[in-house]
């Protein structure tokens, strides 16, 4: 049997030394890369290069971009590494008309603030001012307006509470063309109905209704007025059934049918 070739230890030593040298070089290169990467990151994070350059606002309508940036506490001097998203969101949501806020960081230097505002459902007349009423039933007492949108109903005698909350819910259920046709809504509670309201429409008719069935009955308004003489204005009673009473003839009443195909 042939004996295997024997390699002298002296012959193997140079190869082992070369392998060890290569491994040591690779480790050294890796450590140098990590070291210089850390130096670059630390230098960047401490330099003006890491400051926020651009703040983009999205979803705002009521508040200006400047107002939201100011409220967020962010600026071009803010270090992008030190932004605390949750704290910034809490600051933004302290604004009375901000429903939801979100912060996105786009490296290397851009911050995007996305907000969702509460909707203004109507305006409450108070003295010479009009206070916005939000879709959560809150009245904004510190953001009065001297002018209001043409299609926004004006509310009278309402205050924050059950009746206003119910009205907001009912208005949101109505088709836009019907809610836009309402000029004024007066809170006129009765002993028998604490949710009674009186509406004045843009077309000159008056509506007597209860908030308990307001949207359910009011959705038929176009069908009801189509049965009436547009030159003969009066009160449309939607509390029980549907009745029309002309202004000039208090005793004259007319029952009107609701379009069963609507609603």
PDB file of C-alpha atoms in Angstrom:
ATOM      1  CA  UNK A   1       0.000   0.000   0.000  1.00  0.00           C
ATOM      2  CA  UNK A   2       1.357   3.365  -1.091  1.00  0.00           C
ATOM      3  CA  UNK A   3       2.011   5.823   1.716  1.00  0.00           C
ATOM      4  CA  UNK A   4       0.326   9.281   1.544  1.00  0.00           C
ATOM      5  CA  UNK A   5       2.452  12.252   0.724  1.00  0.00           C
ATOM      6  CA  UNK A   6       3.782  13.901   3.846  1.00  0.00           C
ATOM      7  CA  UNK A   7       3.934  17.728   3.877  1.00  0.00           C
ATOM      8  CA  UNK A   8       6.554  19.151   6.152  1.00  0.00           C
ATOM      9  CA  UNK A   9       5.283  21.565   8.862  1.00  0.00           C
ATOM     10  CA  UNK A  10       7.800  24.145   7.701  1.00  0.00           C
ATOM     11  CA  UNK A  11       6.114  24.172   4.278  1.00  0.00           C
ATOM     12  CA  UNK A  12       2.647  24.785   5.778  1.00  0.00           C
ATOM     13  CA  UNK A  13       3.627  27.677   8.070  1.00  0.00           C
ATOM     14  CA  UNK A  14       3.879  30.346   5.310  1.00  0.00           C
ATOM     15  CA  UNK A  15       0.411  29.418   4.038  1.00  0.00           C
ATOM     16  CA  UNK A  16      -1.087  29.579   7.556  1.00  0.00           C
ATOM     17  CA  UNK A  17       0.577  32.918   8.138  1.00  0.00           C
ATOM     18  CA  UNK A  18      -0.865  34.254   4.859  1.00  0.00           C
ATOM     19  CA  UNK A  19      -4.405  33.072   5.747  1.00  0.00           C
ATOM     20  CA  UNK A  20      -4.158  34.678   9.200  1.00  0.00           C
ATOM     21  CA  UNK A  21      -2.855  37.911   7.700  1.00  0.00           C
ATOM     22  CA  UNK A  22      -5.768  38.046   5.248  1.00  0.00           C
ATOM     23  CA  UNK A  23      -8.306  37.434   8.047  1.00  0.00           C
ATOM     24  CA  UNK A  24      -6.701  40.123  10.176  1.00  0.00           C
ATOM     25  CA  UNK A  25      -6.788  42.562   7.254  1.00  0.00           C
ATOM     26  CA  UNK A  26     -10.473  41.853   6.632  1.00  0.00           C
ATOM     27  CA  UNK A  27     -11.264  42.453  10.314  1.00  0.00           C
ATOM     28  CA  UNK A  28      -9.260  45.660  10.278  1.00  0.00           C
ATOM     29  CA  UNK A  29     -11.053  46.910   7.141  1.00  0.00           C
ATOM     30  CA  UNK A  30     -14.446  46.073   8.660  1.00  0.00           C
ATOM     31  CA  UNK A  31     -13.592  47.832  11.927  1.00  0.00           C
ATOM     32  CA  UNK A  32     -12.340  50.878  10.027  1.00  0.00           C
ATOM     33  CA  UNK A  33     -15.568  51.010   7.970  1.00  0.00           C
ATOM     34  CA  UNK A  34     -17.694  50.784  11.132  1.00  0.00           C
ATOM     35  CA  UNK A  35     -15.547  53.402  12.856  1.00  0.00           C
ATOM     36  CA  UNK A  36     -15.721  55.900  10.010  1.00  0.00           C
ATOM     37  CA  UNK A  37     -19.467  55.217   9.554  1.00  0.00           C
ATOM     38  CA  UNK A  38     -20.033  56.068  13.204  1.00  0.00           C
ATOM     39  CA  UNK A  39     -17.911  59.211  12.852  1.00  0.00           C
ATOM     40  CA  UNK A  40     -19.934  60.298   9.795  1.00  0.00           C
ATOM     41  CA  UNK A  41     -23.279  59.591  11.514  1.00  0.00           C
ATOM     42  CA  UNK A  42     -22.263  61.466  14.671  1.00  0.00           C
ATOM     43  CA  UNK A  43     -20.894  64.382  12.671  1.00  0.00           C
ATOM     44  CA  UNK A  44     -24.054  64.499  10.531  1.00  0.00           C
ATOM     45  CA  UNK A  45     -26.394  64.315  13.522  1.00  0.00           C
ATOM     46  CA  UNK A  46     -24.591  67.203  15.215  1.00  0.00           C
ATOM     47  CA  UNK A  47     -24.281  69.419  12.155  1.00  0.00           C
ATOM     48  CA  UNK A  48     -26.786  71.717  10.413  1.00  0.00           C
ATOM     49  CA  UNK A  49     -27.030  69.076   7.679  1.00  0.00           C
ATOM     50  CA  UNK A  50     -29.308  67.049   9.975  1.00  0.00           C
ATOM     51  CA  UNK A  51     -31.718  69.931  10.500  1.00  0.00           C
ATOM     52  CA  UNK A  52     -35.200  69.903   8.973  1.00  0.00           C
ATOM     53  CA  UNK A  53     -35.118  71.652   5.608  1.00  0.00           C
ATOM     54  CA  UNK A  54     -38.717  71.214   4.447  1.00  0.00           C
ATOM     55  CA  UNK A  55     -42.017  70.949   6.377  1.00  0.00           C
ATOM     56  CA  UNK A  56     -44.972  70.023   4.168  1.00  0.00           C
ATOM     57  CA  UNK A  57     -48.566  70.383   5.425  1.00  0.00           C
ATOM     58  CA  UNK A  58     -51.381  68.288   3.948  1.00  0.00           C
ATOM     59  CA  UNK A  59     -55.139  68.126   4.622  1.00  0.00           C
ATOM     60  CA  UNK A  60     -55.512  71.589   6.158  1.00  0.00           C
ATOM     61  CA  UNK A  61     -58.389  73.878   5.268  1.00  0.00           C
ATOM     62  CA  UNK A  62     -59.246  75.893   8.360  1.00  0.00           C
ATOM     63  CA  UNK A  63     -55.704  76.328   9.643  1.00  0.00           C
ATOM     64  CA  UNK A  64     -52.904  77.834   7.596  1.00  0.00           C
ATOM     65  CA  UNK A  65     -49.657  75.927   7.101  1.00  0.00           C
ATOM     66  CA  UNK A  66     -47.890  78.542   9.230  1.00  0.00           C
ATOM     67  CA  UNK A  67     -50.315  77.979  12.139  1.00  0.00           C
ATOM     68  CA  UNK A  68     -49.823  74.224  12.066  1.00  0.00           C
ATOM     69  CA  UNK A  69     -46.041  74.444  11.842  1.00  0.00           C
ATOM     70  CA  UNK A  70     -46.005  76.863  14.773  1.00  0.00           C
ATOM     71  CA  UNK A  71     -48.266  74.566  16.815  1.00  0.00           C
ATOM     72  CA  UNK A  72     -46.108  71.517  16.040  1.00  0.00           C
ATOM     73  CA  UNK A  73     -43.028  73.191  17.483  1.00  0.00           C
ATOM     74  CA  UNK A  74     -40.932  72.150  14.471  1.00  0.00           C
ATOM     75  CA  UNK A  75     -38.667  74.532  12.587  1.00  0.00           C
ATOM     76  CA  UNK A  76     -35.592  74.613  10.363  1.00  0.00           C
ATOM     77  CA  UNK A  77     -33.509  74.482  13.527  1.00  0.00           C
ATOM     78  CA  UNK A  78     -35.061  71.156  14.582  1.00  0.00           C
ATOM     79  CA  UNK A  79     -32.733  68.159  14.422  1.00  0.00           C
ATOM     80  CA  UNK A  80     -34.538  65.536  12.351  1.00  0.00           C
ATOM     81  CA  UNK A  81     -33.107  62.781  14.591  1.00  0.00           C
ATOM     82  CA  UNK A  82     -34.670  64.329  17.665  1.00  0.00           C
ATOM     83  CA  UNK A  83     -38.272  64.668  16.419  1.00  0.00           C
ATOM     84  CA  UNK A  84     -40.696  62.931  18.777  1.00  0.00           C
ATOM     85  CA  UNK A  85     -43.663  61.986  16.634  1.00  0.00           C
ATOM     86  CA  UNK A  86     -46.143  61.211  19.407  1.00  0.00           C
ATOM     87  CA  UNK A  87     -45.470  64.463  21.252  1.00  0.00           C
ATOM     88  CA  UNK A  88     -45.813  66.460  18.027  1.00  0.00           C
ATOM     89  CA  UNK A  89     -49.123  64.740  17.202  1.00  0.00           C
ATOM     90  CA  UNK A  90     -50.478  65.535  20.692  1.00  0.00           C
ATOM     91  CA  UNK A  91     -49.574  69.214  20.210  1.00  0.00           C
ATOM     92  CA  UNK A  92     -51.396  69.369  16.874  1.00  0.00           C
ATOM     93  CA  UNK A  93     -54.500  67.617  18.195  1.00  0.00           C
ATOM     94  CA  UNK A  94     -54.830  70.237  20.926  1.00  0.00           C
ATOM     95  CA  UNK A  95     -56.157  72.564  18.225  1.00  0.00           C
ATOM     96  CA  UNK A  96     -59.951  72.633  18.435  1.00  0.00           C
ATOM     97  CA  UNK A  97     -60.537  71.812  14.763  1.00  0.00           C
ATOM     98  CA  UNK A  98     -57.945  69.054  14.343  1.00  0.00           C
ATOM     99  CA  UNK A  99     -59.516  65.608  14.469  1.00  0.00           C
ATOM    100  CA  UNK A 100     -56.414  63.585  13.653  1.00  0.00           C
ATOM    101  CA  UNK A 101     -52.759  64.246  12.864  1.00  0.00           C
ATOM    102  CA  UNK A 102     -49.872  62.171  11.557  1.00  0.00           C
ATOM    103  CA  UNK A 103     -46.142  62.859  11.153  1.00  0.00           C
ATOM    104  CA  UNK A 104     -43.949  61.291   8.464  1.00  0.00           C
ATOM    105  CA  UNK A 105     -40.187  61.756   8.226  1.00  0.00           C
ATOM    106  CA  UNK A 106     -38.635  61.514   4.777  1.00  0.00           C
ATOM    107  CA  UNK A 107     -34.884  61.383   4.941  1.00  0.00           C
ATOM    108  CA  UNK A 108     -32.660  63.229   4.792  1.00  0.00           C
ATOM    109  CA  UNK A 109     -34.450  66.447   5.796  1.00  0.00           C
ATOM    110  CA  UNK A 110     -38.199  66.508   5.036  1.00  0.00           C
ATOM    111  CA  UNK A 111     -41.129  66.299   7.484  1.00  0.00           C
ATOM    112  CA  UNK A 112     -44.719  65.813   6.284  1.00  0.00           C
ATOM    113  CA  UNK A 113     -47.590  66.780   8.601  1.00  0.00           C
ATOM    114  CA  UNK A 114     -50.919  65.233   7.570  1.00  0.00           C
ATOM    115  CA  UNK A 115     -54.020  66.510   9.370  1.00  0.00           C
ATOM    116  CA  UNK A 116     -57.723  65.752   9.265  1.00  0.00           C
ATOM    117  CA  UNK A 117     -59.989  68.550  10.439  1.00  0.00           C
ATOM    118  CA  UNK A 118     -63.458  68.356  11.939  1.00  0.00           C
ATOM    119  CA  UNK A 119     -66.114  69.483   9.480  1.00  0.00           C
ATOM    120  CA  UNK A 120     -68.020  72.699  10.077  1.00  0.00           C
ATOM    121  CA  UNK A 121     -71.656  71.596   9.954  1.00  0.00           C
ATOM    122  CA  UNK A 122     -73.350  74.929  10.732  1.00  0.00           C
ATOM    123  CA  UNK A 123     -72.858  78.296  12.451  1.00  0.00           C
ATOM    124  CA  UNK A 124     -74.451  79.385  15.723  1.00  0.00           C
ATOM    125  CA  UNK A 125     -75.645  82.999  15.812  1.00  0.00           C
ATOM    126  CA  UNK A 126     -74.448  84.662  18.986  1.00  0.00           C
ATOM    127  CA  UNK A 127     -74.746  88.435  19.132  1.00  0.00           C
ATOM    128  CA  UNK A 128     -73.103  89.819  16.001  1.00  0.00           C
ATOM    129  CA  UNK A 129     -70.883  86.783  15.572  1.00  0.00           C
ATOM    130  CA  UNK A 130     -71.278  83.346  14.051  1.00  0.00           C
ATOM    131  CA  UNK A 131     -69.630  80.490  15.956  1.00  0.00           C
ATOM    132  CA  UNK A 132     -68.657  77.369  13.971  1.00  0.00           C
ATOM    133  CA  UNK A 133     -70.417  74.154  14.985  1.00  0.00           C
ATOM    134  CA  UNK A 134     -68.310  71.068  14.311  1.00  0.00           C
ATOM    135  CA  UNK A 135     -69.354  67.550  13.337  1.00  0.00           C
ATOM    136  CA  UNK A 136     -68.553  66.398  16.896  1.00  0.00           C
ATOM    137  CA  UNK A 137     -71.143  68.807  18.331  1.00  0.00           C
ATOM    138  CA  UNK A 138     -68.584  71.269  19.692  1.00  0.00           C
ATOM    139  CA  UNK A 139     -69.131  75.023  19.373  1.00  0.00           C
ATOM    140  CA  UNK A 140     -65.903  76.912  18.695  1.00  0.00           C
ATOM    141  CA  UNK A 141     -66.284  79.965  20.878  1.00  0.00           C
ATOM    142  CA  UNK A 142     -62.833  81.357  20.071  1.00  0.00           C
ATOM    143  CA  UNK A 143     -63.089  81.206  16.269  1.00  0.00           C
ATOM    144  CA  UNK A 144     -66.073  83.409  15.514  1.00  0.00           C
ATOM    145  CA  UNK A 145     -66.619  84.479  11.916  1.00  0.00           C
ATOM    146  CA  UNK A 146     -68.103  87.673  10.532  1.00  0.00           C
ATOM    147  CA  UNK A 147     -68.941  85.943   7.265  1.00  0.00           C
ATOM    148  CA  UNK A 148     -70.227  82.437   6.764  1.00  0.00           C
ATOM    149  CA  UNK A 149     -70.474  80.157   3.706  1.00  0.00           C
ATOM    150  CA  UNK A 150     -73.686  80.680   1.727  1.00  0.00           C
ATOM    151  CA  UNK A 151     -74.821  77.060   2.081  1.00  0.00           C
ATOM    152  CA  UNK A 152     -74.229  76.672   5.834  1.00  0.00           C
ATOM    153  CA  UNK A 153     -77.345  76.666   8.084  1.00  0.00           C
ATOM    154  CA  UNK A 154     -77.453  79.296  10.826  1.00  0.00           C
ATOM    155  CA  UNK A 155     -78.489  77.996  14.246  1.00  0.00           C
ATOM    156  CA  UNK A 156     -80.402  79.934  16.905  1.00  0.00           C
ATOM    157  CA  UNK A 157     -80.868  79.189  20.633  1.00  0.00           C
ATOM    158  CA  UNK A 158     -78.779  76.004  20.566  1.00  0.00           C
ATOM    159  CA  UNK A 159     -76.077  75.157  23.076  1.00  0.00           C
ATOM    160  CA  UNK A 160     -73.729  72.219  23.465  1.00  0.00           C
ATOM    161  CA  UNK A 161     -75.634  69.152  24.608  1.00  0.00           C
ATOM    162  CA  UNK A 162     -78.058  66.436  23.533  1.00  0.00           C
ATOM    163  CA  UNK A 163     -80.166  68.550  21.144  1.00  0.00           C
ATOM    164  CA  UNK A 164     -77.161  69.957  19.286  1.00  0.00           C
ATOM    165  CA  UNK A 165     -75.481  66.553  19.082  1.00  0.00           C
ATOM    166  CA  UNK A 166     -78.670  65.069  17.637  1.00  0.00           C
ATOM    167  CA  UNK A 167     -79.001  67.907  15.128  1.00  0.00           C
ATOM    168  CA  UNK A 168     -75.425  67.384  13.904  1.00  0.00           C
ATOM    169  CA  UNK A 169     -76.068  63.665  13.390  1.00  0.00           C
ATOM    170  CA  UNK A 170     -79.304  64.355  11.529  1.00  0.00           C
ATOM    171  CA  UNK A 171     -77.749  67.010   9.267  1.00  0.00           C
ATOM    172  CA  UNK A 172     -74.958  64.627   8.300  1.00  0.00           C
ATOM    173  CA  UNK A 173     -77.552  62.082   7.135  1.00  0.00           C
ATOM    174  CA  UNK A 174     -79.214  64.541   4.756  1.00  0.00           C
ATOM    175  CA  UNK A 175     -78.264  64.789   1.078  1.00  0.00           C
ATOM    176  CA  UNK A 176     -76.143  67.874   0.431  1.00  0.00           C
ATOM    177  CA  UNK A 177     -78.760  69.525  -1.781  1.00  0.00           C
ATOM    178  CA  UNK A 178     -81.302  69.414   1.065  1.00  0.00           C
ATOM    179  CA  UNK A 179     -78.975  70.625   3.833  1.00  0.00           C
ATOM    180  CA  UNK A 180     -77.814  73.407   1.508  1.00  0.00           C
ATOM    181  CA  UNK A 181     -81.431  74.522   1.093  1.00  0.00           C
ATOM    182  CA  UNK A 182     -81.777  75.268   4.844  1.00  0.00           C
ATOM    183  CA  UNK A 183     -81.249  78.900   5.805  1.00  0.00           C
ATOM    184  CA  UNK A 184     -81.950  78.878   9.560  1.00  0.00           C
ATOM    185  CA  UNK A 185     -82.639  76.290  12.257  1.00  0.00           C
ATOM    186  CA  UNK A 186     -84.219  77.504  15.517  1.00  0.00           C
ATOM    187  CA  UNK A 187     -84.291  75.357  18.639  1.00  0.00           C
ATOM    188  CA  UNK A 188     -87.902  75.637  19.812  1.00  0.00           C
ATOM    189  CA  UNK A 189     -88.499  72.907  22.415  1.00  0.00           C
ATOM    190  CA  UNK A 190     -91.997  72.114  23.656  1.00  0.00           C
ATOM    191  CA  UNK A 191     -93.205  70.503  26.862  1.00  0.00           C
ATOM    192  CA  UNK A 192     -94.241  67.495  24.819  1.00  0.00           C
ATOM    193  CA  UNK A 193     -91.089  67.504  22.662  1.00  0.00           C
ATOM    194  CA  UNK A 194     -87.735  68.792  23.973  1.00  0.00           C
ATOM    195  CA  UNK A 195     -86.258  68.153  20.508  1.00  0.00           C
ATOM    196  CA  UNK A 196     -88.589  70.386  18.491  1.00  0.00           C
ATOM    197  CA  UNK A 197     -87.038  72.671  15.877  1.00  0.00           C
ATOM    198  CA  UNK A 198     -88.271  75.246  13.372  1.00  0.00           C
ATOM    199  CA  UNK A 199     -86.543  75.659  10.011  1.00  0.00           C
ATOM    200  CA  UNK A 200     -86.585  78.527   7.546  1.00  0.00           C
ATOM    201  CA  UNK A 201     -85.778  77.400   4.021  1.00  0.00           C
ATOM    202  CA  UNK A 202     -84.064  79.319   1.246  1.00  0.00           C
ATOM    203  CA  UNK A 203     -87.183  78.937  -0.909  1.00  0.00           C
ATOM    204  CA  UNK A 204     -89.379  80.773   1.639  1.00  0.00           C
ATOM    205  CA  UNK A 205     -91.123  77.816   3.301  1.00  0.00           C
ATOM    206  CA  UNK A 206     -91.013  77.143   7.030  1.00  0.00           C
ATOM    207  CA  UNK A 207     -90.696  73.625   8.462  1.00  0.00           C
ATOM    208  CA  UNK A 208     -91.827  72.404  11.885  1.00  0.00           C
ATOM    209  CA  UNK A 209     -90.093  69.161  12.875  1.00  0.00           C
ATOM    210  CA  UNK A 210     -88.638  67.072  15.663  1.00  0.00           C
ATOM    211  CA  UNK A 211     -85.024  65.994  15.812  1.00  0.00           C
ATOM    212  CA  UNK A 212     -86.167  62.476  16.637  1.00  0.00           C
ATOM    213  CA  UNK A 213     -87.185  61.898  12.998  1.00  0.00           C
ATOM    214  CA  UNK A 214     -85.688  64.941  11.282  1.00  0.00           C
ATOM    215  CA  UNK A 215     -83.526  63.352   8.583  1.00  0.00           C
ATOM    216  CA  UNK A 216     -86.059  60.588   7.973  1.00  0.00           C
ATOM    217  CA  UNK A 217     -88.809  63.148   7.249  1.00  0.00           C
ATOM    218  CA  UNK A 218     -86.705  65.920   5.746  1.00  0.00           C
ATOM    219  CA  UNK A 219     -85.282  63.708   3.014  1.00  0.00           C
ATOM    220  CA  UNK A 220     -88.732  63.920   1.373  1.00  0.00           C
ATOM    221  CA  UNK A 221     -88.695  67.727   1.301  1.00  0.00           C
ATOM    222  CA  UNK A 222     -88.170  68.023  -2.506  1.00  0.00           C
ATOM    223  CA  UNK A 223     -91.134  65.699  -3.103  1.00  0.00           C
ATOM    224  CA  UNK A 224     -93.330  67.642  -0.668  1.00  0.00           C
ATOM    225  CA  UNK A 225     -92.706  71.095  -2.123  1.00  0.00           C
ATOM    226  CA  UNK A 226     -93.245  69.751  -5.644  1.00  0.00           C
ATOM    227  CA  UNK A 227     -96.924  69.300  -4.637  1.00  0.00           C
ATOM    228  CA  UNK A 228     -97.247  72.888  -3.373  1.00  0.00           C
ATOM    229  CA  UNK A 229     -97.780  76.204  -5.117  1.00  0.00           C
ATOM    230  CA  UNK A 230     -94.336  77.921  -5.024  1.00  0.00           C
ATOM    231  CA  UNK A 231     -96.070  81.317  -4.845  1.00  0.00           C
ATOM    232  CA  UNK A 232     -98.030  80.345  -1.738  1.00  0.00           C
ATOM    233  CA  UNK A 233     -95.671  80.067   1.216  1.00  0.00           C
ATOM    234  CA  UNK A 234     -96.464  78.529   4.569  1.00  0.00           C
ATOM    235  CA  UNK A 235     -95.477  76.028   7.244  1.00  0.00           C
ATOM    236  CA  UNK A 236     -94.750  72.384   6.445  1.00  0.00           C
ATOM    237  CA  UNK A 237     -95.404  70.325   9.563  1.00  0.00           C
ATOM    238  CA  UNK A 238     -93.304  67.128   9.648  1.00  0.00           C
ATOM    239  CA  UNK A 239     -93.849  66.206  13.281  1.00  0.00           C
ATOM    240  CA  UNK A 240     -96.632  63.693  12.635  1.00  0.00           C
ATOM    241  CA  UNK A 241     -97.290  62.952   8.992  1.00  0.00           C
ATOM    242  CA  UNK A 242     -96.846  65.845   6.560  1.00  0.00           C
ATOM    243  CA  UNK A 243     -99.145  68.877   6.563  1.00  0.00           C
ATOM    244  CA  UNK A 244     -98.962  72.269   4.915  1.00  0.00           C
ATOM    245  CA  UNK A 245    -100.543  75.430   6.334  1.00  0.00           C
ATOM    246  CA  UNK A 246    -100.403  78.629   4.294  1.00  0.00           C
ATOM    247  CA  UNK A 247     -99.262  81.793   6.092  1.00  0.00           C
ATOM    248  CA  UNK A 248    -102.134  84.002   4.899  1.00  0.00           C
ATOM    249  CA  UNK A 249    -104.891  81.478   5.698  1.00  0.00           C
ATOM    250  CA  UNK A 250    -104.233  80.126   9.156  1.00  0.00           C
ATOM    251  CA  UNK A 251    -107.188  77.758   9.001  1.00  0.00           C
ATOM    252  CA  UNK A 252    -106.302  76.165   5.666  1.00  0.00           C
ATOM    253  CA  UNK A 253    -104.365  72.931   5.900  1.00  0.00           C
ATOM    254  CA  UNK A 254    -103.299  70.529   3.211  1.00  0.00           C
ATOM    255  CA  UNK A 255    -101.980  67.029   3.725  1.00  0.00           C
ATOM    256  CA  UNK A 256     -99.037  66.271   1.457  1.00  0.00           C
ATOM    257  CA  UNK A 257     -97.715  62.883   0.503  1.00  0.00           C
ATOM    258  CA  UNK A 258     -94.151  61.758   0.925  1.00  0.00           C
ATOM    259  CA  UNK A 259     -92.385  60.091  -1.953  1.00  0.00           C
ATOM    260  CA  UNK A 260     -91.974  56.546  -0.706  1.00  0.00           C
ATOM    261  CA  UNK A 261     -89.278  55.881  -3.251  1.00  0.00           C
ATOM    262  CA  UNK A 262     -86.857  58.280  -1.551  1.00  0.00           C
ATOM    263  CA  UNK A 263     -84.903  57.938   1.665  1.00  0.00           C
TER     264      UNK A 263
END
